[in-house]
Coordinates of C-alpha atoms and ligand atoms in Angstrom, one line a residue:
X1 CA -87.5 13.7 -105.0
X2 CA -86.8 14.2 -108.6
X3 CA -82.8 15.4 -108.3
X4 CA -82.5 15.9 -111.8
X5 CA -84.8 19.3 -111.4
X6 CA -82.8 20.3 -108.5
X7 CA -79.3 19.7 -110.2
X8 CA -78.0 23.3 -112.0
X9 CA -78.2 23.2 -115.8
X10 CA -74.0 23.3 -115.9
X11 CA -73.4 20.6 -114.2
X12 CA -76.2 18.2 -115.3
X13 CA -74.6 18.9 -119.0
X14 CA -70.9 17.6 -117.6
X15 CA -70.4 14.4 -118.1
X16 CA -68.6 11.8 -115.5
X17 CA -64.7 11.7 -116.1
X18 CA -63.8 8.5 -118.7
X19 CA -61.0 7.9 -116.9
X20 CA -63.1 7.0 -113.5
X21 CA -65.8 5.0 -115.7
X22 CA -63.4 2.9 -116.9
X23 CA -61.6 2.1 -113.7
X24 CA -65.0 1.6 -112.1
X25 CA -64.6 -1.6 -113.6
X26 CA -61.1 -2.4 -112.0
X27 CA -61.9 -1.7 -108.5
X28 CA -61.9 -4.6 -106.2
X29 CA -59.9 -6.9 -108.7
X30 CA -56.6 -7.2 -107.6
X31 CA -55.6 -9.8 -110.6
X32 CA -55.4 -6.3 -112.7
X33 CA -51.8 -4.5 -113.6
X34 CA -52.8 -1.2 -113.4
X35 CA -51.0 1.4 -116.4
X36 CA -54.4 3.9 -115.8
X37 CA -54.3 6.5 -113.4
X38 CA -51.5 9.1 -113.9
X39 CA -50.0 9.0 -110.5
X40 CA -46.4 8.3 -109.4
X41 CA -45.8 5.0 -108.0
X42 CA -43.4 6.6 -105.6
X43 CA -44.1 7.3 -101.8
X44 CA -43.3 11.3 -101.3
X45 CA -39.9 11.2 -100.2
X46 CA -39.4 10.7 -96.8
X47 CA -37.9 14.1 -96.0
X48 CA -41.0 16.0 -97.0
X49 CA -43.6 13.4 -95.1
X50 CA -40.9 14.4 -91.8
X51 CA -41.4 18.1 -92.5
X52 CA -45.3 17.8 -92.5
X53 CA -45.5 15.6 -89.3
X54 CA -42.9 18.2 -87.8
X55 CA -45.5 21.1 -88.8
X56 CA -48.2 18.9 -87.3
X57 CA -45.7 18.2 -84.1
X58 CA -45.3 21.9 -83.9
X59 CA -48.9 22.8 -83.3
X60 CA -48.9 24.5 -86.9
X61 CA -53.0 23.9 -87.3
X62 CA -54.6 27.0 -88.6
X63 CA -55.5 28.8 -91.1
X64 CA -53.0 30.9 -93.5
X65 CA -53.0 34.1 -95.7
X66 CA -55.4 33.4 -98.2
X67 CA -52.5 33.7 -100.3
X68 CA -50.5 30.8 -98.8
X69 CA -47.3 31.3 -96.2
X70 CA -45.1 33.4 -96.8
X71 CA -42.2 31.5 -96.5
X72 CA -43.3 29.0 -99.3
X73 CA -44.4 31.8 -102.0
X74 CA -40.9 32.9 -101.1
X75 CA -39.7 29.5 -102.1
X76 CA -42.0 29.4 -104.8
X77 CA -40.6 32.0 -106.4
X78 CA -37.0 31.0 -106.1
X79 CA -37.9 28.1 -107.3
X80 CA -39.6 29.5 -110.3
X81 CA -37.3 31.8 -111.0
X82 CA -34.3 29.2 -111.2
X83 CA -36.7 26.7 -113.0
X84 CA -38.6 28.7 -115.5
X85 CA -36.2 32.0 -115.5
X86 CA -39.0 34.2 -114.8
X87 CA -39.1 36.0 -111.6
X88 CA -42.3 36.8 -109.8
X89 CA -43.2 38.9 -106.7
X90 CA -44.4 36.2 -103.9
X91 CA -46.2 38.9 -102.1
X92 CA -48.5 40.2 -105.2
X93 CA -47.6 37.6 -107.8
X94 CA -48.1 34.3 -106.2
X95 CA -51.0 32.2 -105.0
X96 CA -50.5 28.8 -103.5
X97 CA -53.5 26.5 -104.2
X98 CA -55.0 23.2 -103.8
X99 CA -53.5 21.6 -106.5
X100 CA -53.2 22.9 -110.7
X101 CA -57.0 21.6 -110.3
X102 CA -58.2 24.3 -108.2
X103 CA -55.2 27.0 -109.6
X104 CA -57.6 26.0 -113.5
X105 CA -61.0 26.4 -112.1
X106 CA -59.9 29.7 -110.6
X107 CA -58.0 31.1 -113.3
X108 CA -60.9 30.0 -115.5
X109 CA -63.5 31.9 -113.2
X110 CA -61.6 34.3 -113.0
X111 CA -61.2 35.3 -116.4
X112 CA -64.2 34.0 -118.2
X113 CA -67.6 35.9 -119.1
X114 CA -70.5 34.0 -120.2
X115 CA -69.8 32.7 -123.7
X116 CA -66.2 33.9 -124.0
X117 CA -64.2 31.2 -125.6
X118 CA -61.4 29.2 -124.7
X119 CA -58.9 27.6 -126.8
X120 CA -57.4 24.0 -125.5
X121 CA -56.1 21.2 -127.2
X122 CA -56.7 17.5 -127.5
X123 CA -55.9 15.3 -126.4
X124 CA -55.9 16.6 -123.3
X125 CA -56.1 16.0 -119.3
X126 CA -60.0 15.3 -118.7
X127 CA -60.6 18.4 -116.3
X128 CA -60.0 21.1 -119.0
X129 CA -63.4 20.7 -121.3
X130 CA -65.9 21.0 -117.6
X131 CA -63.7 23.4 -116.2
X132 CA -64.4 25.7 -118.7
X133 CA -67.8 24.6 -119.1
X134 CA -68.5 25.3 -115.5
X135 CA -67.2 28.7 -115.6
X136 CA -69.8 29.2 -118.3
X137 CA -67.0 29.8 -121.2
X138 CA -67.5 27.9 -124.2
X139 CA -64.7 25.3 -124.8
X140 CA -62.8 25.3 -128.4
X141 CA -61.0 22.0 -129.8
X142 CA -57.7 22.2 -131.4
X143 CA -56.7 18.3 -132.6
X144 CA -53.4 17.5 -132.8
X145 CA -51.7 14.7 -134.5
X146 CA -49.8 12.1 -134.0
X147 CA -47.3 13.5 -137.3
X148 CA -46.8 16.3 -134.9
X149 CA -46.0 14.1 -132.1
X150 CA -49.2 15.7 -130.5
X151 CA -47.7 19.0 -129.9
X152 CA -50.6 21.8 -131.4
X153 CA -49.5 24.2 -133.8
X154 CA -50.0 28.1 -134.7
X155 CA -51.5 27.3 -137.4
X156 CA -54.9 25.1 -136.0
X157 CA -55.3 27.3 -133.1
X158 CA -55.4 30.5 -135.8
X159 CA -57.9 28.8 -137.3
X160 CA -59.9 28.1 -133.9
X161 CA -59.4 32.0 -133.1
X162 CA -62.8 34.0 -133.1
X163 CA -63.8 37.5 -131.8
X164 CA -64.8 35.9 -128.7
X165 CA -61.6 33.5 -127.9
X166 CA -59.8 34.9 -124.8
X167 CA -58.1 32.3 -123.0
X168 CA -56.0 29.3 -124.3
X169 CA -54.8 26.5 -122.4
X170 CA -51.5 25.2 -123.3
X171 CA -50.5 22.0 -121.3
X172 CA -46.7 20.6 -122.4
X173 CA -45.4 18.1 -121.4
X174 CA -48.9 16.8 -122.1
X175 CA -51.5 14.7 -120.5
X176 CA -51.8 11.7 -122.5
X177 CA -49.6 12.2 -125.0
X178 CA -46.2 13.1 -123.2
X179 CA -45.7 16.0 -126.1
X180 CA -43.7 18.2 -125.3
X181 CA -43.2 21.4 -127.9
X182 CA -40.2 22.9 -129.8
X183 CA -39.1 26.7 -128.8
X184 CA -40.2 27.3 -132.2
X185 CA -43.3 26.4 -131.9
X186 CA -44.0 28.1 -128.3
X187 CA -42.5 31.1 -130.5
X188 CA -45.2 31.0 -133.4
X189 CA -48.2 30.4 -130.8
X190 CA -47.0 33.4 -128.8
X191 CA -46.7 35.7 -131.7
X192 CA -50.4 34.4 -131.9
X193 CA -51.6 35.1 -128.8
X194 CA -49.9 38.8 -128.3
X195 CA -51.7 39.5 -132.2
X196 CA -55.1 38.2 -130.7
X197 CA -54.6 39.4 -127.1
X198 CA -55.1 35.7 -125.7
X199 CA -54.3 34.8 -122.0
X200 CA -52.6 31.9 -121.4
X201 CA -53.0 29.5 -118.8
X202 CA -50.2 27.3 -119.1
X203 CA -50.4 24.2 -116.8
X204 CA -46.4 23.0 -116.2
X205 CA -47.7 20.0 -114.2
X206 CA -45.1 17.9 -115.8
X207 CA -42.3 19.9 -116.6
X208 CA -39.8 18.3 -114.3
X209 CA -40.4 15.2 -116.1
X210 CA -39.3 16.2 -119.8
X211 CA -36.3 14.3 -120.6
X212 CA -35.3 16.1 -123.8
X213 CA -34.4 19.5 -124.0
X214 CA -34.7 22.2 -121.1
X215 CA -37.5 20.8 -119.0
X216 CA -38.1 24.9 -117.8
X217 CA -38.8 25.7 -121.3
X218 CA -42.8 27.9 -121.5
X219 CA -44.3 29.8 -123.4
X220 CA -43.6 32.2 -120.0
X221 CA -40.4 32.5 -121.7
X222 CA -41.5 34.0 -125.2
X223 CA -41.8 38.0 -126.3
X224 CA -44.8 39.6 -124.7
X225 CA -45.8 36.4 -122.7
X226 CA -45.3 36.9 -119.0
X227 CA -47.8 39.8 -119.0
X228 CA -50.6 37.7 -120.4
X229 CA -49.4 34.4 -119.0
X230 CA -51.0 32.0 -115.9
X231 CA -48.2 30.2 -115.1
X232 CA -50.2 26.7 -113.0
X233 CA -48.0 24.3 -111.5
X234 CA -47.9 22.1 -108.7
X235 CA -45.9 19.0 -106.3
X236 CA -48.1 16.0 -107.9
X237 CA -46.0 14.4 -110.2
X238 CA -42.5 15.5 -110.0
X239 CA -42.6 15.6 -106.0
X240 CA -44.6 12.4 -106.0
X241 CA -47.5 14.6 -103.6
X242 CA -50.7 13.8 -105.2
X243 CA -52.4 13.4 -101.8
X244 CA -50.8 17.0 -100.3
X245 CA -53.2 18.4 -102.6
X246 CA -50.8 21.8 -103.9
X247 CA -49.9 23.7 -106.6
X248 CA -49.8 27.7 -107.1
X249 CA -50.3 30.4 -109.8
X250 CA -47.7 32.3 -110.7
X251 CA -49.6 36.0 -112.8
X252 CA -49.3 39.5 -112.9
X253 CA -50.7 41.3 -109.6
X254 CA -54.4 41.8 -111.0
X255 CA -54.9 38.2 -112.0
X256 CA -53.9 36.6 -108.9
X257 CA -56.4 39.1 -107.0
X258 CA -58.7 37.8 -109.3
X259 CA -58.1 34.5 -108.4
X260 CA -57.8 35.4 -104.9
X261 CA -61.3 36.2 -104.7
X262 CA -62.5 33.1 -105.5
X263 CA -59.9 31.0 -103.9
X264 CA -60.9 32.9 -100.5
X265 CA -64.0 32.8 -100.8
X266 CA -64.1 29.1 -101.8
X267 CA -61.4 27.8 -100.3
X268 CA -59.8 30.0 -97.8
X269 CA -56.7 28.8 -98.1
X270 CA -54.8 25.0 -98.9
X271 CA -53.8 23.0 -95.6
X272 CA -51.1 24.6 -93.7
X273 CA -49.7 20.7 -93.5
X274 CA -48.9 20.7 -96.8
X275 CA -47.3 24.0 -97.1
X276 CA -45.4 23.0 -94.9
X277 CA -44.2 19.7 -97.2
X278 CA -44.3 21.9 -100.4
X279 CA -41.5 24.1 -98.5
X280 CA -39.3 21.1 -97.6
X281 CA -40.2 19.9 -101.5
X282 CA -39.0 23.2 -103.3
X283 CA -36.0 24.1 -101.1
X284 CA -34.5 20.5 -100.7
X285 CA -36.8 17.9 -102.5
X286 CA -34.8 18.0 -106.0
X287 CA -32.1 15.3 -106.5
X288 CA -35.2 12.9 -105.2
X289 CA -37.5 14.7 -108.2
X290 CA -34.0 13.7 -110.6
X291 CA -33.8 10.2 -109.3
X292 CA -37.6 9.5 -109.8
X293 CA -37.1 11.4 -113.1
X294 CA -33.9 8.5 -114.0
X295 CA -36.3 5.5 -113.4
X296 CA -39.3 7.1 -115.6
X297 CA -36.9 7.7 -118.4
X298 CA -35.7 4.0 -118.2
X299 CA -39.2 2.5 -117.8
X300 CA -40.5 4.8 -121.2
X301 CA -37.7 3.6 -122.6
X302 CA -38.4 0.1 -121.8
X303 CA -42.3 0.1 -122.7
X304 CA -41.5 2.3 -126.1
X305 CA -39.5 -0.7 -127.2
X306 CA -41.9 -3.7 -126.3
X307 CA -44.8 -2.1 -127.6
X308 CA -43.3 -1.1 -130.6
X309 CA -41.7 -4.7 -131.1
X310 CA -45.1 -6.0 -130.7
X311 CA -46.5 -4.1 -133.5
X312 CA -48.4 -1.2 -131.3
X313 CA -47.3 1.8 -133.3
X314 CA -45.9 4.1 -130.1
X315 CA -43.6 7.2 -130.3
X316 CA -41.4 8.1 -128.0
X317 CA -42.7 10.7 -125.8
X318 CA -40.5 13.7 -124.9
X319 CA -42.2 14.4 -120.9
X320 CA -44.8 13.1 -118.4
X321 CA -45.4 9.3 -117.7
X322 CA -47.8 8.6 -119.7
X323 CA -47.4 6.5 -123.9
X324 CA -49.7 6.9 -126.1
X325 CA -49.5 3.8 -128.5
X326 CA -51.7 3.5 -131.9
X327 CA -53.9 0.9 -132.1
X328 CA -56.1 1.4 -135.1
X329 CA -54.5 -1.3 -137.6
X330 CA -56.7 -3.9 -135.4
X331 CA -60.0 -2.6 -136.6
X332 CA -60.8 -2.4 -132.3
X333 CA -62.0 1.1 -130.8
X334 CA -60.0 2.1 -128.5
X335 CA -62.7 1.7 -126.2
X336 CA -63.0 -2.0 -127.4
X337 CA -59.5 -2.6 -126.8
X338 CA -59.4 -1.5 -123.5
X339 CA -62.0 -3.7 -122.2
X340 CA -60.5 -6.9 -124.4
X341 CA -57.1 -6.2 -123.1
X342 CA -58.9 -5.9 -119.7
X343 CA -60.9 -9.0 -119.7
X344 CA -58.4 -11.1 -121.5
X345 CA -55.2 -10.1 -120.2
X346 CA -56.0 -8.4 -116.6
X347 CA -54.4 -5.0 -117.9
X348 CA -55.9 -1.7 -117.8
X349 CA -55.2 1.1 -120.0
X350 CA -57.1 4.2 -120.9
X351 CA -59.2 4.4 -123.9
X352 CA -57.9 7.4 -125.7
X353 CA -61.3 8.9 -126.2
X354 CA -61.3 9.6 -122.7
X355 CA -59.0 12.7 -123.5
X356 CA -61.6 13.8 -126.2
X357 CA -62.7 12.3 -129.4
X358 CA -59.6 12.4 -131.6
X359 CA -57.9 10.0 -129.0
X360 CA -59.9 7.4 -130.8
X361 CA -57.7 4.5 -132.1
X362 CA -55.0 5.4 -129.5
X363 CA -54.3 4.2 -126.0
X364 CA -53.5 5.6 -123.0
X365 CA -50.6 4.0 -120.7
X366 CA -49.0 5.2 -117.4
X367 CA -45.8 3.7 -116.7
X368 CA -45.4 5.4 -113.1
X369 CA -45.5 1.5 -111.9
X370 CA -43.0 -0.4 -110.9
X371 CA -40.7 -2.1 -113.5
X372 CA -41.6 -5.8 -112.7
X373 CA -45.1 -4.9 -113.0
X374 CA -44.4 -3.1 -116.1
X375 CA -42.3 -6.5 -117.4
X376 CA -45.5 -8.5 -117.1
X377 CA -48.1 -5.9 -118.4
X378 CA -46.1 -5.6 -121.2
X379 CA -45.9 -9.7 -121.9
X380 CA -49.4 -9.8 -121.3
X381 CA -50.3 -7.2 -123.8
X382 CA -48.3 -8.9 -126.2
X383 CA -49.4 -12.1 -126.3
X384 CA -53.4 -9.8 -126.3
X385 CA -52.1 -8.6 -129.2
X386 CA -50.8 -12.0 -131.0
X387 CA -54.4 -12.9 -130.9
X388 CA -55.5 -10.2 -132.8
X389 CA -56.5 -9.4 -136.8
X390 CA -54.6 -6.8 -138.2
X391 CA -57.4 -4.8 -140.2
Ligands
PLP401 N1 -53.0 19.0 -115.1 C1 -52.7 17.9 -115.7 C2 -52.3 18.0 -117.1 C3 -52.8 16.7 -115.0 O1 -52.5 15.5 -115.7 C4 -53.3 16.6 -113.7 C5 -53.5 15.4 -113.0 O2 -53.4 14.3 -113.5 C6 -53.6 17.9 -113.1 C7 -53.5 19.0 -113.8 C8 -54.2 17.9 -111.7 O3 -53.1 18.1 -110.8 P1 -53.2 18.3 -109.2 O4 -53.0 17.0 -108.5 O5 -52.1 19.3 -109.0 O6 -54.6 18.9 -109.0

């Protein structure tokens, strides 16, 4: 059968993640130090497994309200409310979901007509440009630059602005680039969206792990913002619960109803094992979220310094786990690089471009791995690099 003909339009256009490509190529070798995927290298803490197998033990095996329990959107929005300073209803305001992934692609849906357009920048987490391209929205580039330290400005997404934007996606601390923005700068983009009537889907994934500044700072926070804002977050990264699968959306009544829909529909509602987890994670997980927080400072710290002694141009990222050194003055793509460093050195890193196209001459490297690990990827790109040309 020819599958191609049978396969919609939408998703034939989308193409494969870069970041799986280019690990295709890792699996099976286990000579490799991997800095590629973004996950924490930590086992959830032990406290939160006990409170899922306890859940389990207690014969909690159903379904929930499409919503999620009440008891964790009750949590959730203590939480939120201490973390972000924004309080939010958890019986009309809240929606727990299977991760930020599926709180995006319903927030997306949820918003977007055929053709409207939405604003992201780059680079960014690979979901964002096929989300939006499967909810048949038309997806908007805003660079941003290195001079910036990657955080987007007012002024590039004014200039991106049409009749037809309605959404932008604001992700800080950011996936590659560990940007994280200035109040002023969430101030100027706000006054942009209120002028333009924008919603804002702004995905906190990382905010526990910002190490300068206050890491509840959003653009939740700014005049005229929580009315138009989608506040996405999740227990991936800081809780170290990629494999729990949660996160939540945090909106105004109407949008989460919106989003309910589809979620309900879809979905019916995320495991009842791992609300159970994210409960134990909100109301008692945080001095484990600041200790893992401690030893990701240290080890950005560490890998800052050695890449920059080797002569890999890297600033220091304000939040997430993730550097984003420069690697242009060798003449290499980024894609080239990757694969040399790869085949000569047994390291994998991410080729920028797999965050969009202006990642190109950049790489992408997640230190959520342990140190001595980290020691010897770090020696190893180093001496990859000593064998290179300068162009
Ligand atoms: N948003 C960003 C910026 C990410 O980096 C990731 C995962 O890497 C996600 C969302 C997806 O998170 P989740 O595991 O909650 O679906």
């Amino acid at each position: 059968m020819n599958y191609s003909d049978k396969i919609s339009d939408t998703v034939g256009s989308i193409p494969r993640s870069g970041i799986r490509d280019f690990f295709e190529l890792v699996i099976g070798r286990d000579d490799v130090i991997s800095l590629g995927v973004g996950e924490p290298d930590f086992k959830t803490p032990w406290h939160i497994r006990e409170a899922a197998i306890y859940s389990l033990e207690k014969g909690q095996t159903t379904y929930t309200s499409n919503l999620g329990l009440l008891s964790l959107r009750k949590s959730i929005s203590k939480y939120v409310s201490d973390f972000f300073k924004t309080d939010y209803d958890p019986k009309t305001e809240i929606l727990v979901t299977i991760g930020v992934s599926e709180a995006m692609d319903l927030a997306l849906r949820a918003l977007c007509n055929r053709d409207d357009e939405v604003i992201y920048h780059e680079p960014c987490y690979v979901s964002y440009s096929p989300s939006i391209v499967m909810a048949h929205a038309k997806p908007v580039v805003v660079e941003t630059k290195k001079e910036d330290n990657f955080a987007v400005q007012a002024e590039d997404i004014r200039k991106a602005i049409t009749p037809k934007s309605k959404v932008l996606i604001l992700n800080y601390p950011t996936n590659p680039t560990g940007a994280i923005a200035t109040k002023e700068e969430l101030e100027d983009i706000a006054k942009l969206c209120v002028e333009h009537d924008l919603i804002v889907l702004a995905d906190e994934i990382y905010s526990e792990l910002t190490y300068a500044g206050d890491p509840g700072l959003s653009i939740l926070q700014m005049p005229g913002m929580r009315e138009r804002t989608i506040l996405l977050h999740g227990f991936s990264k800081a809780f170290a619960m990629t494999g729990f699968r949660m996160g939540y959306a945090c909106a105004p009544p109407e949008l989460i109803e919106a989003m309910m829909k589809i979620h309900q529909y879809a979905a019916l509602c995320a495991p009842i094992t791992s609300q159970a987890a994210a409960i134990e994670a909100l109301e008692r997980g945080t001095p484990a979220v600041l200790e893992m927080k401690e030893s990701y400072e240290m080890r950005r710290n560490y890998v800052v310094k050695r890449l920059n002694e080797m002569g890999l141009d890297c600033h220091l990222p304000g939040g997430a786990f993730y550097v984003f050194p420069d690697i242009t003055r060798y003449g290499l793509t980024s894609h080239e690089f990757a694969l040399q460093l790869l085949e000569k050195e047994q390291v994998a890193a991410v080729p920028g471009t797999a965050f969009g196209a202006c990642g190109e001459g950049f790489l992408r490297c997640c230190y959520a791995t342990a140190f001595d690990q980290l020691e010897i990827a770090m020696d190893r790109m180093e001496r990859f690099v000593g064998t290179l040309k300068q162009a």
